[in-house]
PDB file of N, CA and C in Angstrom:
ATOM      1  N   MET D   1      47.051 -69.762 -57.274  1.00 41.00           N
ATOM      2  CA  MET D   1      46.157 -69.777 -56.401  1.00 41.00           C
ATOM      3  C   MET D   1      46.310 -68.407 -55.694  1.00 41.00           C
ATOM      4  N   SER D   2      45.522 -67.606 -55.476  1.00 45.00           N
ATOM      5  CA  SER D   2      45.789 -66.480 -54.663  1.00 45.00           C
ATOM      6  C   SER D   2      45.457 -66.622 -53.325  1.00 45.00           C
ATOM      7  N   THR D   3      46.070 -65.769 -52.401  1.00 46.00           N
ATOM      8  CA  THR D   3      46.201 -65.958 -51.049  1.00 46.00           C
ATOM      9  C   THR D   3      44.777 -65.163 -50.502  1.00 46.00           C
ATOM     10  N   HIS D   4      44.413 -65.186 -49.390  1.00 41.00           N
ATOM     11  CA  HIS D   4      43.253 -64.660 -48.744  1.00 41.00           C
ATOM     12  C   HIS D   4      43.299 -63.265 -48.741  1.00 41.00           C
ATOM     13  N   ALA D   5      44.775 -62.604 -48.403  1.00 46.00           N
ATOM     14  CA  ALA D   5      44.905 -61.270 -48.394  1.00 46.00           C
ATOM     15  C   ALA D   5      44.633 -60.775 -49.797  1.00 46.00           C
ATOM     16  N   GLU D   6      45.175 -61.372 -50.803  1.00 47.00           N
ATOM     17  CA  GLU D   6      44.933 -60.916 -52.219  1.00 47.00           C
ATOM     18  C   GLU D   6      43.641 -60.947 -52.687  1.00 47.00           C
ATOM     19  N   LYS D   7      42.756 -62.073 -52.154  1.00 46.00           N
ATOM     20  CA  LYS D   7      41.392 -62.042 -52.597  1.00 46.00           C
ATOM     21  C   LYS D   7      40.595 -60.827 -51.708  1.00 46.00           C
ATOM     22  N   GLN D   8      41.045 -60.678 -50.732  1.00 48.00           N
ATOM     23  CA  GLN D   8      40.474 -59.495 -49.865  1.00 48.00           C
ATOM     24  C   GLN D   8      40.662 -58.230 -50.499  1.00 48.00           C
ATOM     25  N   ALA D   9      41.954 -57.996 -50.782  1.00 49.00           N
ATOM     26  CA  ALA D   9      42.182 -56.844 -51.508  1.00 49.00           C
ATOM     27  C   ALA D   9      41.589 -56.645 -52.726  1.00 49.00           C
ATOM     28  N   ALA D  10      41.198 -57.553 -53.460  1.00 55.00           N
ATOM     29  CA  ALA D  10      40.519 -57.612 -54.818  1.00 55.00           C
ATOM     30  C   ALA D  10      39.115 -57.162 -54.718  1.00 55.00           C
ATOM     31  N   GLU D  11      38.514 -57.399 -53.423  1.00 74.00           N
ATOM     32  CA  GLU D  11      36.975 -57.294 -53.275  1.00 74.00           C
ATOM     33  C   GLU D  11      36.740 -55.986 -52.521  1.00 74.00           C
ATOM     34  N   THR D  12      37.659 -55.046 -52.390  1.00 82.00           N
ATOM     35  CA  THR D  12      37.552 -53.904 -51.898  1.00 82.00           C
ATOM     36  C   THR D  12      36.430 -53.097 -52.544  1.00 82.00           C
ATOM     37  N   PRO D  13      35.752 -52.151 -51.946  1.00 85.00           N
ATOM     38  CA  PRO D  13      34.655 -51.117 -52.789  1.00 85.00           C
ATOM     39  C   PRO D  13      35.473 -50.358 -53.813  1.00 85.00           C
ATOM     40  N   LEU D  14      36.657 -50.040 -53.559  1.00 85.00           N
ATOM     41  CA  LEU D  14      37.491 -49.336 -54.549  1.00 85.00           C
ATOM     42  C   LEU D  14      37.881 -49.879 -55.753  1.00 85.00           C
ATOM     43  N   SER D  15      37.747 -51.403 -55.720  1.00 87.00           N
ATOM     44  CA  SER D  15      38.068 -52.080 -56.873  1.00 87.00           C
ATOM     45  C   SER D  15      36.837 -52.359 -57.743  1.00 87.00           C
ATOM     46  N   ASN D  16      35.791 -51.762 -57.243  1.00 89.00           N
ATOM     47  CA  ASN D  16      34.397 -52.020 -57.954  1.00 89.00           C
ATOM     48  C   ASN D  16      34.206 -50.779 -59.098  1.00 89.00           C
ATOM     49  N   PRO D  17      34.213 -51.171 -60.340  1.00 89.00           N
ATOM     50  CA  PRO D  17      34.166 -50.075 -61.252  1.00 89.00           C
ATOM     51  C   PRO D  17      33.149 -49.053 -61.231  1.00 89.00           C
ATOM     52  N   ASP D  18      31.774 -49.461 -60.496  1.00 91.00           N
ATOM     53  CA  ASP D  18      30.744 -48.698 -60.482  1.00 91.00           C
ATOM     54  C   ASP D  18      31.316 -47.601 -59.229  1.00 91.00           C
ATOM     55  N   PHE D  19      31.854 -48.142 -58.284  1.00 91.00           N
ATOM     56  CA  PHE D  19      32.148 -47.490 -57.069  1.00 91.00           C
ATOM     57  C   PHE D  19      33.088 -46.327 -57.465  1.00 91.00           C
ATOM     58  N   ARG D  20      34.251 -46.702 -58.363  1.00 91.00           N
ATOM     59  CA  ARG D  20      35.126 -45.713 -58.709  1.00 91.00           C
ATOM     60  C   ARG D  20      34.696 -44.828 -59.605  1.00 91.00           C
ATOM     61  N   GLU D  21      33.652 -45.189 -60.451  1.00 92.00           N
ATOM     62  CA  GLU D  21      33.135 -44.307 -61.265  1.00 92.00           C
ATOM     63  C   GLU D  21      32.194 -43.034 -60.520  1.00 92.00           C
ATOM     64  N   ARG D  22      31.613 -43.476 -59.599  1.00 92.00           N
ATOM     65  CA  ARG D  22      30.810 -42.437 -58.740  1.00 92.00           C
ATOM     66  C   ARG D  22      31.728 -41.565 -57.877  1.00 92.00           C
ATOM     67  N   LEU D  23      32.985 -42.196 -57.641  1.00 93.00           N
ATOM     68  CA  LEU D  23      33.827 -41.578 -56.581  1.00 93.00           C
ATOM     69  C   LEU D  23      34.631 -40.447 -57.637  1.00 93.00           C
ATOM     70  N   ARG D  24      34.752 -40.857 -58.874  1.00 93.00           N
ATOM     71  CA  ARG D  24      35.532 -40.062 -59.618  1.00 93.00           C
ATOM     72  C   ARG D  24      35.058 -38.588 -59.719  1.00 93.00           C
ATOM     73  N   GLU D  25      33.807 -38.539 -59.508  1.00 92.00           N
ATOM     74  CA  GLU D  25      33.147 -37.185 -59.743  1.00 92.00           C
ATOM     75  C   GLU D  25      33.108 -36.283 -58.482  1.00 92.00           C
ATOM     76  N   LEU D  26      33.785 -36.989 -57.392  1.00 96.00           N
ATOM     77  CA  LEU D  26      33.693 -36.228 -55.973  1.00 96.00           C
ATOM     78  C   LEU D  26      34.938 -35.368 -55.857  1.00 96.00           C
ATOM     79  N   PRO D  27      34.922 -34.516 -55.008  1.00 96.00           N
ATOM     80  CA  PRO D  27      36.285 -33.610 -54.793  1.00 96.00           C
ATOM     81  C   PRO D  27      37.437 -34.501 -54.330  1.00 96.00           C
ATOM     82  N   PRO D  28      38.718 -33.894 -54.343  1.00 96.00           N
ATOM     83  CA  PRO D  28      39.604 -34.799 -53.819  1.00 96.00           C
ATOM     84  C   PRO D  28      39.922 -35.142 -52.334  1.00 96.00           C
ATOM     85  N   SER D  29      39.071 -34.287 -51.577  1.00 97.00           N
ATOM     86  CA  SER D  29      39.112 -34.664 -50.110  1.00 97.00           C
ATOM     87  C   SER D  29      38.168 -36.020 -49.950  1.00 97.00           C
ATOM     88  N   ALA D  30      37.230 -36.107 -50.666  1.00 96.00           N
ATOM     89  CA  ALA D  30      36.442 -37.239 -50.505  1.00 96.00           C
ATOM     90  C   ALA D  30      37.238 -38.578 -51.010  1.00 96.00           C
ATOM     91  N   LYS D  31      37.773 -38.219 -51.942  1.00 96.00           N
ATOM     92  CA  LYS D  31      38.762 -39.358 -52.514  1.00 96.00           C
ATOM     93  C   LYS D  31      39.738 -39.824 -51.585  1.00 96.00           C
ATOM     94  N   LEU D  32      40.281 -38.900 -50.700  1.00 96.00           N
ATOM     95  CA  LEU D  32      41.443 -39.290 -49.728  1.00 96.00           C
ATOM     96  C   LEU D  32      40.725 -40.052 -48.593  1.00 96.00           C
ATOM     97  N   VAL D  33      39.509 -39.317 -48.289  1.00 97.00           N
ATOM     98  CA  VAL D  33      38.660 -40.161 -47.098  1.00 97.00           C
ATOM     99  C   VAL D  33      38.382 -41.458 -47.385  1.00 97.00           C
ATOM    100  N   ALA D  34      37.918 -41.611 -48.777  1.00 95.00           N
ATOM    101  CA  ALA D  34      37.651 -42.966 -49.092  1.00 95.00           C
ATOM    102  C   ALA D  34      38.786 -44.004 -49.226  1.00 95.00           C
ATOM    103  N   LYS D  35      39.919 -43.348 -49.373  1.00 94.00           N
ATOM    104  CA  LYS D  35      41.072 -44.164 -49.566  1.00 94.00           C
ATOM    105  C   LYS D  35      41.558 -44.582 -47.951  1.00 94.00           C
ATOM    106  N   VAL D  36      41.542 -43.604 -47.101  1.00 96.00           N
ATOM    107  CA  VAL D  36      41.617 -44.084 -45.831  1.00 96.00           C
ATOM    108  C   VAL D  36      40.652 -44.938 -45.201  1.00 96.00           C
ATOM    109  N   LEU D  37      39.451 -44.834 -45.584  1.00 95.00           N
ATOM    110  CA  LEU D  37      38.604 -45.762 -45.151  1.00 95.00           C
ATOM    111  C   LEU D  37      38.854 -47.342 -45.830  1.00 95.00           C
ATOM    112  N   GLU D  38      39.425 -47.209 -46.766  1.00 92.00           N
ATOM    113  CA  GLU D  38      39.509 -48.522 -47.573  1.00 92.00           C
ATOM    114  C   GLU D  38      40.711 -49.251 -46.747  1.00 92.00           C
ATOM    115  N   ASP D  39      41.540 -48.614 -46.201  1.00 89.00           N
ATOM    116  CA  ASP D  39      42.775 -49.276 -45.410  1.00 89.00           C
ATOM    117  C   ASP D  39      42.355 -49.365 -43.888  1.00 89.00           C
ATOM    118  N   GLU D  40      41.590 -48.608 -43.333  1.00 86.00           N
ATOM    119  CA  GLU D  40      41.369 -48.664 -42.006  1.00 86.00           C
ATOM    120  C   GLU D  40      39.677 -48.399 -41.707  1.00 86.00           C
ATOM    121  N   THR D  41      39.181 -49.377 -41.381  1.00 82.00           N
ATOM    122  CA  THR D  41      37.573 -49.163 -41.162  1.00 82.00           C
ATOM    123  C   THR D  41      37.030 -50.028 -40.033  1.00 82.00           C
ATOM    124  N   PRO D  42      35.783 -49.309 -39.333  1.00 93.00           N
ATOM    125  CA  PRO D  42      35.529 -48.092 -39.385  1.00 93.00           C
ATOM    126  C   PRO D  42      36.274 -47.089 -38.534  1.00 93.00           C
ATOM    127  N   LEU D  43      36.065 -45.955 -38.954  1.00 96.00           N
ATOM    128  CA  LEU D  43      36.719 -44.789 -38.366  1.00 96.00           C
ATOM    129  C   LEU D  43      35.597 -43.600 -37.955  1.00 96.00           C
ATOM    130  N   SER D  44      35.907 -42.933 -36.904  1.00 95.00           N
ATOM    131  CA  SER D  44      35.057 -41.769 -36.698  1.00 95.00           C
ATOM    132  C   SER D  44      35.690 -40.522 -37.252  1.00 95.00           C
ATOM    133  N   GLN D  45      34.772 -39.611 -37.332  1.00 95.00           N
ATOM    134  CA  GLN D  45      35.135 -38.316 -38.021  1.00 95.00           C
ATOM    135  C   GLN D  45      36.632 -37.856 -37.424  1.00 95.00           C
ATOM    136  N   GLY D  46      36.796 -37.856 -36.266  1.00 95.00           N
ATOM    137  CA  GLY D  46      38.155 -37.304 -35.826  1.00 95.00           C
ATOM    138  C   GLY D  46      39.289 -38.205 -36.022  1.00 95.00           C
ATOM    139  N   GLU D  47      39.037 -39.711 -36.158  1.00 95.00           N
ATOM    140  CA  GLU D  47      40.065 -40.629 -36.391  1.00 95.00           C
ATOM    141  C   GLU D  47      40.225 -40.330 -37.983  1.00 95.00           C
ATOM    142  N   LEU D  48      39.377 -40.078 -38.747  1.00 97.00           N
ATOM    143  CA  LEU D  48      39.519 -39.670 -40.203  1.00 97.00           C
ATOM    144  C   LEU D  48      40.343 -38.481 -40.332  1.00 97.00           C
ATOM    145  N   ALA D  49      40.320 -37.621 -39.556  1.00 97.00           N
ATOM    146  CA  ALA D  49      40.758 -36.170 -39.789  1.00 97.00           C
ATOM    147  C   ALA D  49      42.186 -36.590 -39.401  1.00 97.00           C
ATOM    148  N   GLU D  50      42.545 -37.368 -38.330  1.00 96.00           N
ATOM    149  CA  GLU D  50      44.008 -37.672 -37.990  1.00 96.00           C
ATOM    150  C   GLU D  50      44.844 -38.484 -38.929  1.00 96.00           C
ATOM    151  N   GLU D  51      43.949 -39.357 -39.459  1.00 95.00           N
ATOM    152  CA  GLU D  51      44.519 -40.322 -40.466  1.00 95.00           C
ATOM    153  C   GLU D  51      44.789 -39.486 -41.839  1.00 95.00           C
ATOM    154  N   SER D  52      43.970 -38.759 -42.266  1.00 96.00           N
ATOM    155  CA  SER D  52      44.049 -37.983 -43.705  1.00 96.00           C
ATOM    156  C   SER D  52      44.813 -36.633 -43.522  1.00 96.00           C
ATOM    157  N   LEU D  53      45.114 -36.220 -42.266  1.00 96.00           N
ATOM    158  CA  LEU D  53      45.571 -34.734 -42.022  1.00 96.00           C
ATOM    159  C   LEU D  53      44.880 -33.717 -42.605  1.00 96.00           C
ATOM    160  N   LEU D  54      43.663 -34.111 -42.823  1.00 97.00           N
ATOM    161  CA  LEU D  54      42.635 -32.827 -43.129  1.00 97.00           C
ATOM    162  C   LEU D  54      42.035 -32.360 -41.953  1.00 97.00           C
ATOM    163  N   PRO D  55      41.498 -31.043 -42.067  1.00 97.00           N
ATOM    164  CA  PRO D  55      40.768 -30.430 -41.035  1.00 97.00           C
ATOM    165  C   PRO D  55      39.456 -31.069 -40.789  1.00 97.00           C
ATOM    166  N   ASP D  56      38.830 -31.019 -39.791  1.00 96.00           N
ATOM    167  CA  ASP D  56      37.535 -31.715 -39.150  1.00 96.00           C
ATOM    168  C   ASP D  56      36.458 -31.199 -40.278  1.00 96.00           C
ATOM    169  N   ARG D  57      36.412 -30.001 -40.465  1.00 97.00           N
ATOM    170  CA  ARG D  57      35.587 -29.323 -41.383  1.00 97.00           C
ATOM    171  C   ARG D  57      35.602 -29.979 -42.811  1.00 97.00           C
ATOM    172  N   THR D  58      36.667 -30.195 -43.431  1.00 97.00           N
ATOM    173  CA  THR D  58      36.983 -30.875 -44.497  1.00 97.00           C
ATOM    174  C   THR D  58      36.508 -32.161 -44.607  1.00 97.00           C
ATOM    175  N   VAL D  59      36.796 -32.922 -43.550  1.00 98.00           N
ATOM    176  CA  VAL D  59      36.348 -34.360 -43.444  1.00 98.00           C
ATOM    177  C   VAL D  59      34.820 -34.462 -43.589  1.00 98.00           C
ATOM    178  N   ARG D  60      34.236 -33.516 -42.677  1.00 97.00           N
ATOM    179  CA  ARG D  60      32.843 -33.515 -42.532  1.00 97.00           C
ATOM    180  C   ARG D  60      32.269 -33.380 -43.996  1.00 97.00           C
ATOM    181  N   TYR D  61      32.796 -32.339 -44.645  1.00 97.00           N
ATOM    182  CA  TYR D  61      32.295 -32.050 -46.100  1.00 97.00           C
ATOM    183  C   TYR D  61      32.492 -33.388 -46.842  1.00 97.00           C
ATOM    184  N   ALA D  62      33.639 -33.847 -46.873  1.00 97.00           N
ATOM    185  CA  ALA D  62      33.953 -35.155 -47.673  1.00 97.00           C
ATOM    186  C   ALA D  62      32.979 -36.354 -47.295  1.00 97.00           C
ATOM    187  N   LEU D  63      32.734 -36.508 -46.085  1.00 97.00           N
ATOM    188  CA  LEU D  63      31.800 -37.718 -45.556  1.00 97.00           C
ATOM    189  C   LEU D  63      30.432 -37.290 -46.105  1.00 97.00           C
ATOM    190  N   ASN D  64      29.947 -36.028 -46.000  1.00 97.00           N
ATOM    191  CA  ASN D  64      28.668 -35.717 -46.690  1.00 97.00           C
ATOM    192  C   ASN D  64      28.487 -35.918 -48.197  1.00 97.00           C
ATOM    193  N   ARG D  65      29.519 -35.481 -48.833  1.00 97.00           N
ATOM    194  CA  ARG D  65      29.748 -35.928 -50.418  1.00 97.00           C
ATOM    195  C   ARG D  65      29.579 -37.374 -50.601  1.00 97.00           C
ATOM    196  N   LEU D  66      30.481 -38.032 -49.871  1.00 96.00           N
ATOM    197  CA  LEU D  66      30.545 -39.548 -49.926  1.00 96.00           C
ATOM    198  C   LEU D  66      29.111 -40.169 -49.594  1.00 96.00           C
ATOM    199  N   ASP D  67      28.375 -39.699 -48.793  1.00 96.00           N
ATOM    200  CA  ASP D  67      27.108 -40.064 -48.171  1.00 96.00           C
ATOM    201  C   ASP D  67      25.969 -39.870 -49.618  1.00 96.00           C
ATOM    202  N   GLU D  68      26.170 -38.511 -49.980  1.00 95.00           N
ATOM    203  CA  GLU D  68      25.036 -38.161 -51.101  1.00 95.00           C
ATOM    204  C   GLU D  68      25.276 -39.158 -52.330  1.00 95.00           C
ATOM    205  N   ALA D  69      26.646 -39.541 -52.562  1.00 95.00           N
ATOM    206  CA  ALA D  69      26.829 -40.468 -53.640  1.00 95.00           C
ATOM    207  C   ALA D  69      26.527 -41.922 -53.323  1.00 95.00           C
ATOM    208  N   GLY D  70      26.218 -42.199 -52.144  1.00 94.00           N
ATOM    209  CA  GLY D  70      25.817 -43.574 -51.622  1.00 94.00           C
ATOM    210  C   GLY D  70      27.064 -44.603 -51.481  1.00 94.00           C
ATOM    211  N   LEU D  71      28.258 -43.966 -51.240  1.00 95.00           N
ATOM    212  CA  LEU D  71      29.516 -44.689 -51.178  1.00 95.00           C
ATOM    213  C   LEU D  71      29.810 -44.859 -49.642  1.00 95.00           C
ATOM    214  N   VAL D  72      29.366 -44.346 -48.562  1.00 96.00           N
ATOM    215  CA  VAL D  72      29.781 -44.307 -47.299  1.00 96.00           C
ATOM    216  C   VAL D  72      28.630 -44.619 -46.581  1.00 96.00           C
ATOM    217  N   GLU D  73      28.667 -45.276 -45.459  1.00 95.00           N
ATOM    218  CA  GLU D  73      27.510 -45.412 -44.353  1.00 95.00           C
ATOM    219  C   GLU D  73      28.094 -45.151 -43.008  1.00 95.00           C
ATOM    220  N   SER D  74      27.126 -44.985 -42.029  1.00 94.00           N
ATOM    221  CA  SER D  74      27.636 -44.912 -40.644  1.00 94.00           C
ATOM    222  C   SER D  74      26.738 -45.661 -39.659  1.00 94.00           C
ATOM    223  N   ARG D  75      27.377 -45.837 -38.350  1.00 94.00           N
ATOM    224  CA  ARG D  75      26.597 -46.436 -37.370  1.00 94.00           C
ATOM    225  C   ARG D  75      27.214 -45.807 -36.129  1.00 94.00           C
ATOM    226  N   TYR D  76      26.833 -46.132 -35.044  1.00 94.00           N
ATOM    227  CA  TYR D  76      27.169 -45.923 -33.793  1.00 94.00           C
ATOM    228  C   TYR D  76      28.381 -46.616 -33.598  1.00 94.00           C
ATOM    229  N   SER D  77      29.272 -46.063 -32.852  1.00 92.00           N
ATOM    230  CA  SER D  77      30.549 -46.764 -32.337  1.00 92.00           C
ATOM    231  C   SER D  77      30.336 -47.686 -31.124  1.00 92.00           C
ATOM    232  N   PHE D  78      30.794 -48.848 -31.275  1.00 91.00           N
ATOM    233  CA  PHE D  78      30.788 -49.920 -30.024  1.00 91.00           C
ATOM    234  C   PHE D  78      31.611 -49.360 -28.837  1.00 91.00           C
ATOM    235  N   ARG D  79      32.691 -48.551 -29.033  1.00 90.00           N
ATOM    236  CA  ARG D  79      33.452 -48.166 -28.043  1.00 90.00           C
ATOM    237  C   ARG D  79      32.966 -46.950 -27.361  1.00 90.00           C
ATOM    238  N   ASP D  80      32.165 -46.152 -28.194  1.00 90.00           N
ATOM    239  CA  ASP D  80      31.660 -44.786 -27.656  1.00 90.00           C
ATOM    240  C   ASP D  80      30.280 -44.466 -28.406  1.00 90.00           C
ATOM    241  N   ALA D  81      29.216 -44.755 -27.892  1.00 90.00           N
ATOM    242  CA  ALA D  81      28.000 -44.772 -28.338  1.00 90.00           C
ATOM    243  C   ALA D  81      27.689 -43.218 -28.910  1.00 90.00           C
ATOM    244  N   ARG D  82      28.345 -42.278 -28.318  1.00 91.00           N
ATOM    245  CA  ARG D  82      28.110 -41.097 -28.632  1.00 91.00           C
ATOM    246  C   ARG D  82      28.587 -40.538 -29.911  1.00 91.00           C
ATOM    247  N   LYS D  83      29.517 -41.419 -30.424  1.00 92.00           N
ATOM    248  CA  LYS D  83      30.064 -41.221 -31.854  1.00 92.00           C
ATOM    249  C   LYS D  83      29.741 -41.985 -32.945  1.00 92.00           C
ATOM    250  N   GLN D  84      29.742 -41.378 -34.273  1.00 94.00           N
ATOM    251  CA  GLN D  84      29.321 -42.189 -35.421  1.00 94.00           C
ATOM    252  C   GLN D  84      30.686 -42.670 -35.927  1.00 94.00           C
ATOM    253  N   VAL D  85      30.694 -44.079 -36.659  1.00 96.00           N
ATOM    254  CA  VAL D  85      31.862 -44.416 -37.357  1.00 96.00           C
ATOM    255  C   VAL D  85      31.496 -44.816 -38.724  1.00 96.00           C
ATOM    256  N   TYR D  86      32.279 -44.455 -39.603  1.00 96.00           N
ATOM    257  CA  TYR D  86      32.064 -44.586 -40.997  1.00 96.00           C
ATOM    258  C   TYR D  86      32.802 -45.755 -41.568  1.00 96.00           C
ATOM    259  N   PHE D  87      32.313 -46.060 -42.855  1.00 95.00           N
ATOM    260  CA  PHE D  87      32.692 -47.318 -43.486  1.00 95.00           C
ATOM    261  C   PHE D  87      32.135 -47.166 -44.913  1.00 95.00           C
ATOM    262  N   LEU D  88      33.097 -47.756 -45.815  1.00 95.00           N
ATOM    263  CA  LEU D  88      32.607 -47.824 -47.301  1.00 95.00           C
ATOM    264  C   LEU D  88      31.576 -48.795 -47.648  1.00 95.00           C
ATOM    265  N   VAL D  89      30.629 -48.419 -48.562  1.00 90.00           N
ATOM    266  CA  VAL D  89      29.390 -49.556 -48.786  1.00 90.00           C
ATOM    267  C   VAL D  89      30.159 -50.476 -49.762  1.00 90.00           C
ATOM    268  N   GLU D  90      29.780 -51.564 -49.447  1.00 76.00           N
ATOM    269  CA  GLU D  90      30.209 -52.827 -50.430  1.00 76.00           C
ATOM    270  C   GLU D  90      29.612 -52.852 -51.689  1.00 76.00           C
TER     271      GLU D  90
END
């Protein structure tokens, strides 16, 4: 029998073959941002830049590419309604 943590890890978007195939076509920065979002979500653009060690401009580009591929969505932050936070699409 699997534990809750194992089951939850198995159900991440990155474990979905269709998600992985669409991600495969994207640049490395988008793959890194997706991996960071898999581990910690939701995150703002600034938080993604901190976690990934990528420049803000590169994170913005990566998020745009992920959004165009239908792999990421955003909503307003509950902590600061001026900011958007991003999460992977299930």
